[in-house]
Amino acid sequence: MSPVLSLVNVTKSYKQDGRSIQVLNGISLEIGEEFIAMLGPSGCGKTTLLRIIAGLEKPDSGRVDIPENAKVGFVFQFPTLLPWMTILDNVALPLKAQGMGWGEARERARKYLSLTGLQAFEDFYPREMSGGMKQRVNLARALAVEPMILLMDEPFSNLDPLTAESLRSEILDLWTLGVTTVRSIIMVTHSVDEAILMADKLVILTPRPAKIAGVIEVRIPRPRDRRSAEFQKLEDRVYELIAA
Ligand SMILES: Nc1ncnc2c1ncn2[C@@H]1O[C@H](COP(=O)(O)OP(=O)(O)O)[C@@H](O)[C@H]1O
Ligand SMILES: [Mg+2]
């Protein structure tokens, strides 16, 4: 399997109060056509790593290899929608920014709004939408750039449990049906349960400065049953690795 994305010895420090704080301590990882869940304690550097993969920030050393022309979609942890624009235009805006005309951008936006179940809401404004619906818009907006790599930063952490669960299964459906351009997903999460439910592979990070504590493959067929013995066995293994 040739990797879609390679991280080669990525390091990063920040200056805080005149001191240098190391955040990433030599992260190397090859990611193929797969769904990765990245787990690690709060403040260990997960968001920083996603931002570096997306090219929003530069590593101090090391590098990120991505195929030429491959696009990266990003579902941010605290995403913002422009309140004065309709849902349709919020999703079309990044395409417009890439140089597409409004007509084509809106047509593309409609396609992804319908894929995320929002076709009836294109004329709504963000204030008229619930948290779960806004998060769907964020997903549509990330997918509409037709990325090869999709990054999601704790995408369910601000949703109520039922909304989160239905969005999880919809994202899994999109993924398993292969109806988007996405070939690799990297999802940051705090939840071991969510990681095992969704991902092909778990990447567990240490406390700051983050390095990779372990990689665990999830070979349980989907849809996965949280109450199954194999699910719980894997959960135990992950907690052991986190505690180590
Ligand atoms: N732009 C920045 N300037 C200074 N420090 C930062 C910056 N971004 C993140 N940090 C620090 O880097 C560490 C890792 O942050 P982050 O990547 O957001 O962690 P996580 O997403 O795992 O919770 C934290 O200690 C945070 O305070
Ligand atoms: Mg974060």
Short mmCIF file of C-alpha atoms and ligand atoms in Angstrom, two decimals:
data_model
loop_
_atom_site.label_atom_id
_atom_site.label_comp_id
_atom_site.label_asym_id
_atom_site.label_seq_id
_atom_site.Cartn_x
_atom_site.Cartn_y
_atom_site.Cartn_z
CA MET A 1 0.00 0.00 0.00
CA SER A 2 1.54 3.30 -1.01
CA PRO A 3 0.84 6.00 1.54
CA VAL A 4 -1.44 8.94 0.78
CA LEU A 5 0.27 10.99 3.44
CA SER A 6 3.59 10.67 5.24
CA LEU A 7 4.75 12.51 8.31
CA VAL A 8 8.49 12.39 8.64
CA ASN A 9 9.96 13.26 12.02
CA VAL A 10 7.73 16.31 12.55
CA THR A 11 8.72 18.53 15.46
CA LYS A 12 7.22 21.78 16.73
CA SER A 13 7.77 24.15 19.62
CA TYR A 14 5.97 27.31 20.67
CA LYS A 15 7.24 30.30 22.58
CA GLN A 16 5.19 30.95 25.68
CA ASP A 17 6.15 33.68 28.18
CA GLY A 18 9.64 33.77 26.73
CA ARG A 19 10.10 30.03 27.14
CA SER A 20 10.08 27.49 24.39
CA ILE A 21 7.57 24.69 24.86
CA GLN A 22 8.02 21.60 22.79
CA VAL A 23 4.70 20.33 21.48
CA LEU A 24 5.55 17.68 18.89
CA ASN A 25 8.54 15.45 19.43
CA GLY A 26 9.37 13.63 16.23
CA ILE A 27 6.12 12.32 14.76
CA SER A 28 6.58 9.85 11.91
CA LEU A 29 3.59 8.10 10.41
CA GLU A 30 2.46 6.74 7.04
CA ILE A 31 -1.23 6.95 6.30
CA GLY A 32 -2.82 5.06 3.44
CA GLU A 33 -6.42 4.89 2.24
CA GLU A 34 -7.77 4.49 5.74
CA PHE A 35 -9.61 6.08 8.61
CA ILE A 36 -7.25 7.07 11.42
CA ALA A 37 -8.39 8.08 14.89
CA MET A 38 -5.81 10.05 16.81
CA LEU A 39 -6.07 9.87 20.60
CA GLY A 40 -4.12 11.83 23.14
CA PRO A 41 -4.51 13.85 26.32
CA SER A 42 -5.67 17.44 26.24
CA GLY A 43 -2.93 19.87 25.27
CA CYS A 44 -0.59 17.21 23.89
CA GLY A 45 -0.43 18.74 20.41
CA LYS A 46 -3.22 17.09 18.38
CA THR A 47 -4.64 20.28 16.91
CA THR A 48 -1.13 21.51 16.17
CA LEU A 49 -0.42 18.33 14.25
CA LEU A 50 -3.61 18.67 12.19
CA ARG A 51 -2.78 22.29 11.43
CA ILE A 52 0.66 21.27 10.23
CA ILE A 53 -0.82 18.54 8.00
CA ALA A 54 -3.23 21.09 6.54
CA GLY A 55 -0.35 23.45 5.82
CA LEU A 56 -1.75 26.13 8.17
CA GLU A 57 1.40 25.94 10.23
CA LYS A 58 5.00 24.96 9.53
CA PRO A 59 6.88 22.32 11.49
CA ASP A 60 10.23 23.37 13.01
CA SER A 61 11.79 20.32 11.41
CA GLY A 62 10.63 17.25 9.57
CA ARG A 63 8.09 17.29 6.81
CA VAL A 64 4.65 16.32 5.57
CA ASP A 65 4.46 14.58 2.19
CA ILE A 66 1.16 14.77 0.34
CA PRO A 67 0.56 14.04 -3.36
CA GLU A 68 0.84 17.10 -5.55
CA ASN A 69 -2.54 18.81 -6.05
CA ALA A 70 -4.14 16.74 -3.29
CA LYS A 71 -6.59 18.88 -1.36
CA VAL A 72 -7.08 18.73 2.39
CA GLY A 73 -10.48 19.32 4.02
CA PHE A 74 -10.62 20.46 7.63
CA VAL A 75 -13.51 20.22 10.07
CA PHE A 76 -12.36 22.53 12.85
CA GLN A 77 -13.09 22.00 16.51
CA PHE A 78 -14.77 25.39 16.87
CA PRO A 79 -15.80 26.21 13.33
CA THR A 80 -17.30 29.49 12.35
CA LEU A 81 -19.97 30.13 9.79
CA LEU A 82 -20.53 33.65 8.53
CA PRO A 83 -23.80 34.77 10.14
CA TRP A 84 -24.84 37.06 7.28
CA MET A 85 -24.51 34.36 4.63
CA THR A 86 -26.91 31.53 3.88
CA ILE A 87 -25.84 27.95 4.45
CA LEU A 88 -25.45 27.54 0.71
CA ASP A 89 -23.09 30.50 0.44
CA ASN A 90 -21.14 29.48 3.54
CA VAL A 91 -20.38 26.16 1.86
CA ALA A 92 -19.70 27.81 -1.51
CA LEU A 93 -17.38 30.47 -0.08
CA PRO A 94 -14.14 28.41 0.15
CA LEU A 95 -14.69 27.36 -3.47
CA LYS A 96 -15.17 30.99 -4.46
CA ALA A 97 -11.95 31.77 -2.62
CA GLN A 98 -10.22 29.13 -4.75
CA GLY A 99 -11.27 31.00 -7.85
CA MET A 100 -14.53 29.32 -8.81
CA GLY A 101 -17.41 31.52 -9.97
CA TRP A 102 -20.47 31.79 -7.69
CA GLY A 103 -22.65 29.75 -10.06
CA GLU A 104 -20.37 26.75 -10.14
CA ALA A 105 -19.49 27.10 -6.46
CA ARG A 106 -23.16 27.06 -5.45
CA GLU A 107 -23.85 24.07 -7.65
CA ARG A 108 -21.00 22.17 -6.01
CA ALA A 109 -22.16 23.33 -2.55
CA ARG A 110 -25.68 21.99 -3.27
CA LYS A 111 -24.25 18.58 -4.07
CA TYR A 112 -22.50 18.36 -0.71
CA LEU A 113 -25.39 19.83 1.24
CA SER A 114 -27.54 17.10 -0.17
CA LEU A 115 -24.94 14.44 0.67
CA THR A 116 -25.02 15.61 4.29
CA GLY A 117 -28.81 15.71 4.43
CA LEU A 118 -29.17 19.50 4.30
CA GLN A 119 -30.68 20.03 0.87
CA ALA A 120 -33.82 21.58 2.36
CA PHE A 121 -31.82 24.13 4.37
CA GLU A 122 -29.72 25.92 1.79
CA ASP A 123 -31.51 29.24 2.28
CA PHE A 124 -31.27 29.13 6.07
CA TYR A 125 -28.90 31.30 8.06
CA PRO A 126 -26.56 29.81 10.67
CA ARG A 127 -28.57 31.31 13.59
CA GLU A 128 -31.58 29.28 12.44
CA MET A 129 -29.73 25.98 12.76
CA SER A 130 -29.05 23.70 15.72
CA GLY A 131 -25.53 22.73 16.79
CA GLY A 132 -25.81 19.39 15.04
CA MET A 133 -26.98 20.98 11.82
CA LYS A 134 -24.20 23.53 11.92
CA GLN A 135 -21.69 20.70 12.32
CA ARG A 136 -23.21 19.07 9.23
CA VAL A 137 -22.67 22.33 7.36
CA ASN A 138 -19.04 22.29 8.48
CA LEU A 139 -18.70 18.79 7.15
CA ALA A 140 -20.35 19.76 3.85
CA ARG A 141 -18.01 22.74 3.59
CA ALA A 142 -14.94 20.55 4.13
CA LEU A 143 -16.15 17.93 1.63
CA ALA A 144 -17.08 20.50 -1.02
CA VAL A 145 -13.44 21.32 -1.74
CA GLU A 146 -13.27 17.64 -2.84
CA PRO A 147 -10.35 16.75 -0.60
CA MET A 148 -8.30 13.59 -0.78
CA ILE A 149 -7.53 13.95 2.93
CA LEU A 150 -10.14 14.90 5.51
CA LEU A 151 -9.05 16.19 8.92
CA MET A 152 -11.58 16.36 11.74
CA ASP A 153 -10.70 17.91 15.10
CA GLU A 154 -12.96 16.49 17.82
CA PRO A 155 -15.95 16.83 15.50
CA PHE A 156 -18.56 15.53 17.93
CA SER A 157 -17.35 17.01 21.20
CA ASN A 158 -19.74 19.96 21.20
CA LEU A 159 -22.85 17.97 20.31
CA ASP A 160 -25.38 16.28 22.54
CA PRO A 161 -24.94 12.48 22.69
CA LEU A 162 -27.82 11.57 20.38
CA THR A 163 -26.89 14.11 17.73
CA ALA A 164 -23.27 13.02 17.95
CA GLU A 165 -24.22 9.39 17.47
CA SER A 166 -26.32 10.02 14.38
CA LEU A 167 -23.61 12.19 12.82
CA ARG A 168 -21.03 9.46 13.56
CA SER A 169 -23.05 6.88 11.70
CA GLU A 170 -23.66 9.21 8.77
CA ILE A 171 -19.97 9.96 8.43
CA LEU A 172 -19.27 6.22 8.58
CA ASP A 173 -21.84 5.64 5.85
CA LEU A 174 -20.23 8.26 3.61
CA TRP A 175 -16.86 6.66 4.30
CA THR A 176 -17.83 3.03 3.75
CA LEU A 177 -19.90 3.81 0.65
CA GLY A 178 -16.98 5.77 -0.80
CA VAL A 179 -19.28 8.47 -2.20
CA THR A 180 -16.89 11.34 -1.54
CA THR A 181 -13.41 12.16 -2.85
CA VAL A 182 -11.90 11.42 0.58
CA ARG A 183 -9.32 8.62 0.63
CA SER A 184 -7.87 9.19 4.10
CA ILE A 185 -9.45 10.53 7.27
CA ILE A 186 -7.61 11.69 10.35
CA MET A 187 -9.97 12.33 13.23
CA VAL A 188 -8.79 13.65 16.56
CA THR A 189 -10.85 12.46 19.48
CA HIS A 190 -10.76 12.12 23.27
CA SER A 191 -13.07 9.17 23.15
CA VAL A 192 -11.63 5.65 23.02
CA ASP A 193 -15.11 4.35 22.36
CA GLU A 194 -15.66 6.68 19.39
CA ALA A 195 -12.22 5.83 17.99
CA ILE A 196 -12.84 2.08 18.06
CA LEU A 197 -16.37 2.49 16.73
CA MET A 198 -15.24 4.43 13.67
CA ALA A 199 -11.60 4.00 12.72
CA ASP A 200 -9.46 1.44 10.90
CA LYS A 201 -6.45 2.35 12.97
CA LEU A 202 -5.83 4.14 16.26
CA VAL A 203 -2.79 6.33 16.73
CA ILE A 204 -2.18 7.02 20.40
CA LEU A 205 -0.09 10.01 21.38
CA THR A 206 1.81 10.60 24.62
CA PRO A 207 1.32 13.70 26.80
CA ARG A 208 3.15 16.82 25.54
CA PRO A 209 5.55 16.82 23.83
CA ALA A 210 3.58 14.33 21.74
CA LYS A 211 5.17 11.34 20.21
CA ILE A 212 3.47 8.19 19.05
CA ALA A 213 2.88 5.82 21.97
CA GLY A 214 1.38 3.11 19.83
CA VAL A 215 -0.65 2.22 16.75
CA ILE A 216 -3.47 -0.30 17.00
CA GLU A 217 -5.42 -1.71 14.07
CA VAL A 218 -9.13 -2.22 14.49
CA ARG A 219 -10.07 -5.34 12.59
CA ILE A 220 -13.65 -5.57 13.81
CA PRO A 221 -16.10 -5.59 10.87
CA ARG A 222 -18.56 -2.70 10.62
CA PRO A 223 -21.11 -1.93 11.87
CA ARG A 224 -19.40 -2.46 15.20
CA ASP A 225 -21.15 -3.48 18.36
CA ARG A 226 -19.82 -1.70 21.44
CA ARG A 227 -21.02 -4.55 23.65
CA SER A 228 -19.19 -7.26 21.74
CA ALA A 229 -16.31 -9.04 23.46
CA GLU A 230 -13.78 -8.03 20.79
CA PHE A 231 -14.77 -4.36 21.09
CA GLN A 232 -14.30 -4.41 24.85
CA LYS A 233 -11.05 -6.32 24.62
CA LEU A 234 -9.65 -3.71 22.28
CA GLU A 235 -10.89 -0.95 24.57
CA ASP A 236 -8.92 -2.52 27.42
CA ARG A 237 -5.80 -2.67 25.26
CA VAL A 238 -6.08 1.01 24.39
CA TYR A 239 -6.53 2.04 28.03
CA GLU A 240 -3.48 -0.02 28.97
CA LEU A 241 -1.43 1.77 26.35
CA ILE A 242 -2.69 5.18 27.51
CA ALA A 243 -1.85 4.37 31.11
CA ALA A 244 1.62 3.02 30.29
N1 LIG B 1 -0.20 29.38 18.52
C1 LIG B 1 0.28 28.93 19.70
N2 LIG B 1 1.13 29.67 20.43
C2 LIG B 1 1.64 29.21 21.60
N3 LIG B 1 1.30 28.01 22.13
C3 LIG B 1 0.45 27.23 21.46
C4 LIG B 1 -0.12 27.64 20.22
N4 LIG B 1 -0.94 26.66 19.78
C5 LIG B 1 -0.88 25.69 20.71
N5 LIG B 1 -0.05 26.03 21.72
C6 LIG B 1 0.27 25.19 22.89
O1 LIG B 1 0.69 23.93 22.39
C7 LIG B 1 0.19 22.88 23.19
C8 LIG B 1 -0.60 21.92 22.31
O2 LIG B 1 -1.78 22.56 21.83
P1 LIG B 1 -2.84 21.82 20.93
O3 LIG B 1 -2.17 21.32 19.71
O4 LIG B 1 -3.99 22.73 20.75
O5 LIG B 1 -3.23 20.57 21.87
P2 LIG B 1 -4.47 19.56 21.78
O6 LIG B 1 -5.21 19.81 20.51
O7 LIG B 1 -3.85 18.19 21.84
O8 LIG B 1 -5.31 19.80 23.00
C9 LIG B 1 -0.63 23.54 24.29
O9 LIG B 1 0.18 23.61 25.43
C10 LIG B 1 -0.95 24.90 23.74
O10 LIG B 1 -1.06 25.82 24.80
MG MG B 2 -7.15 20.42 20.17
#
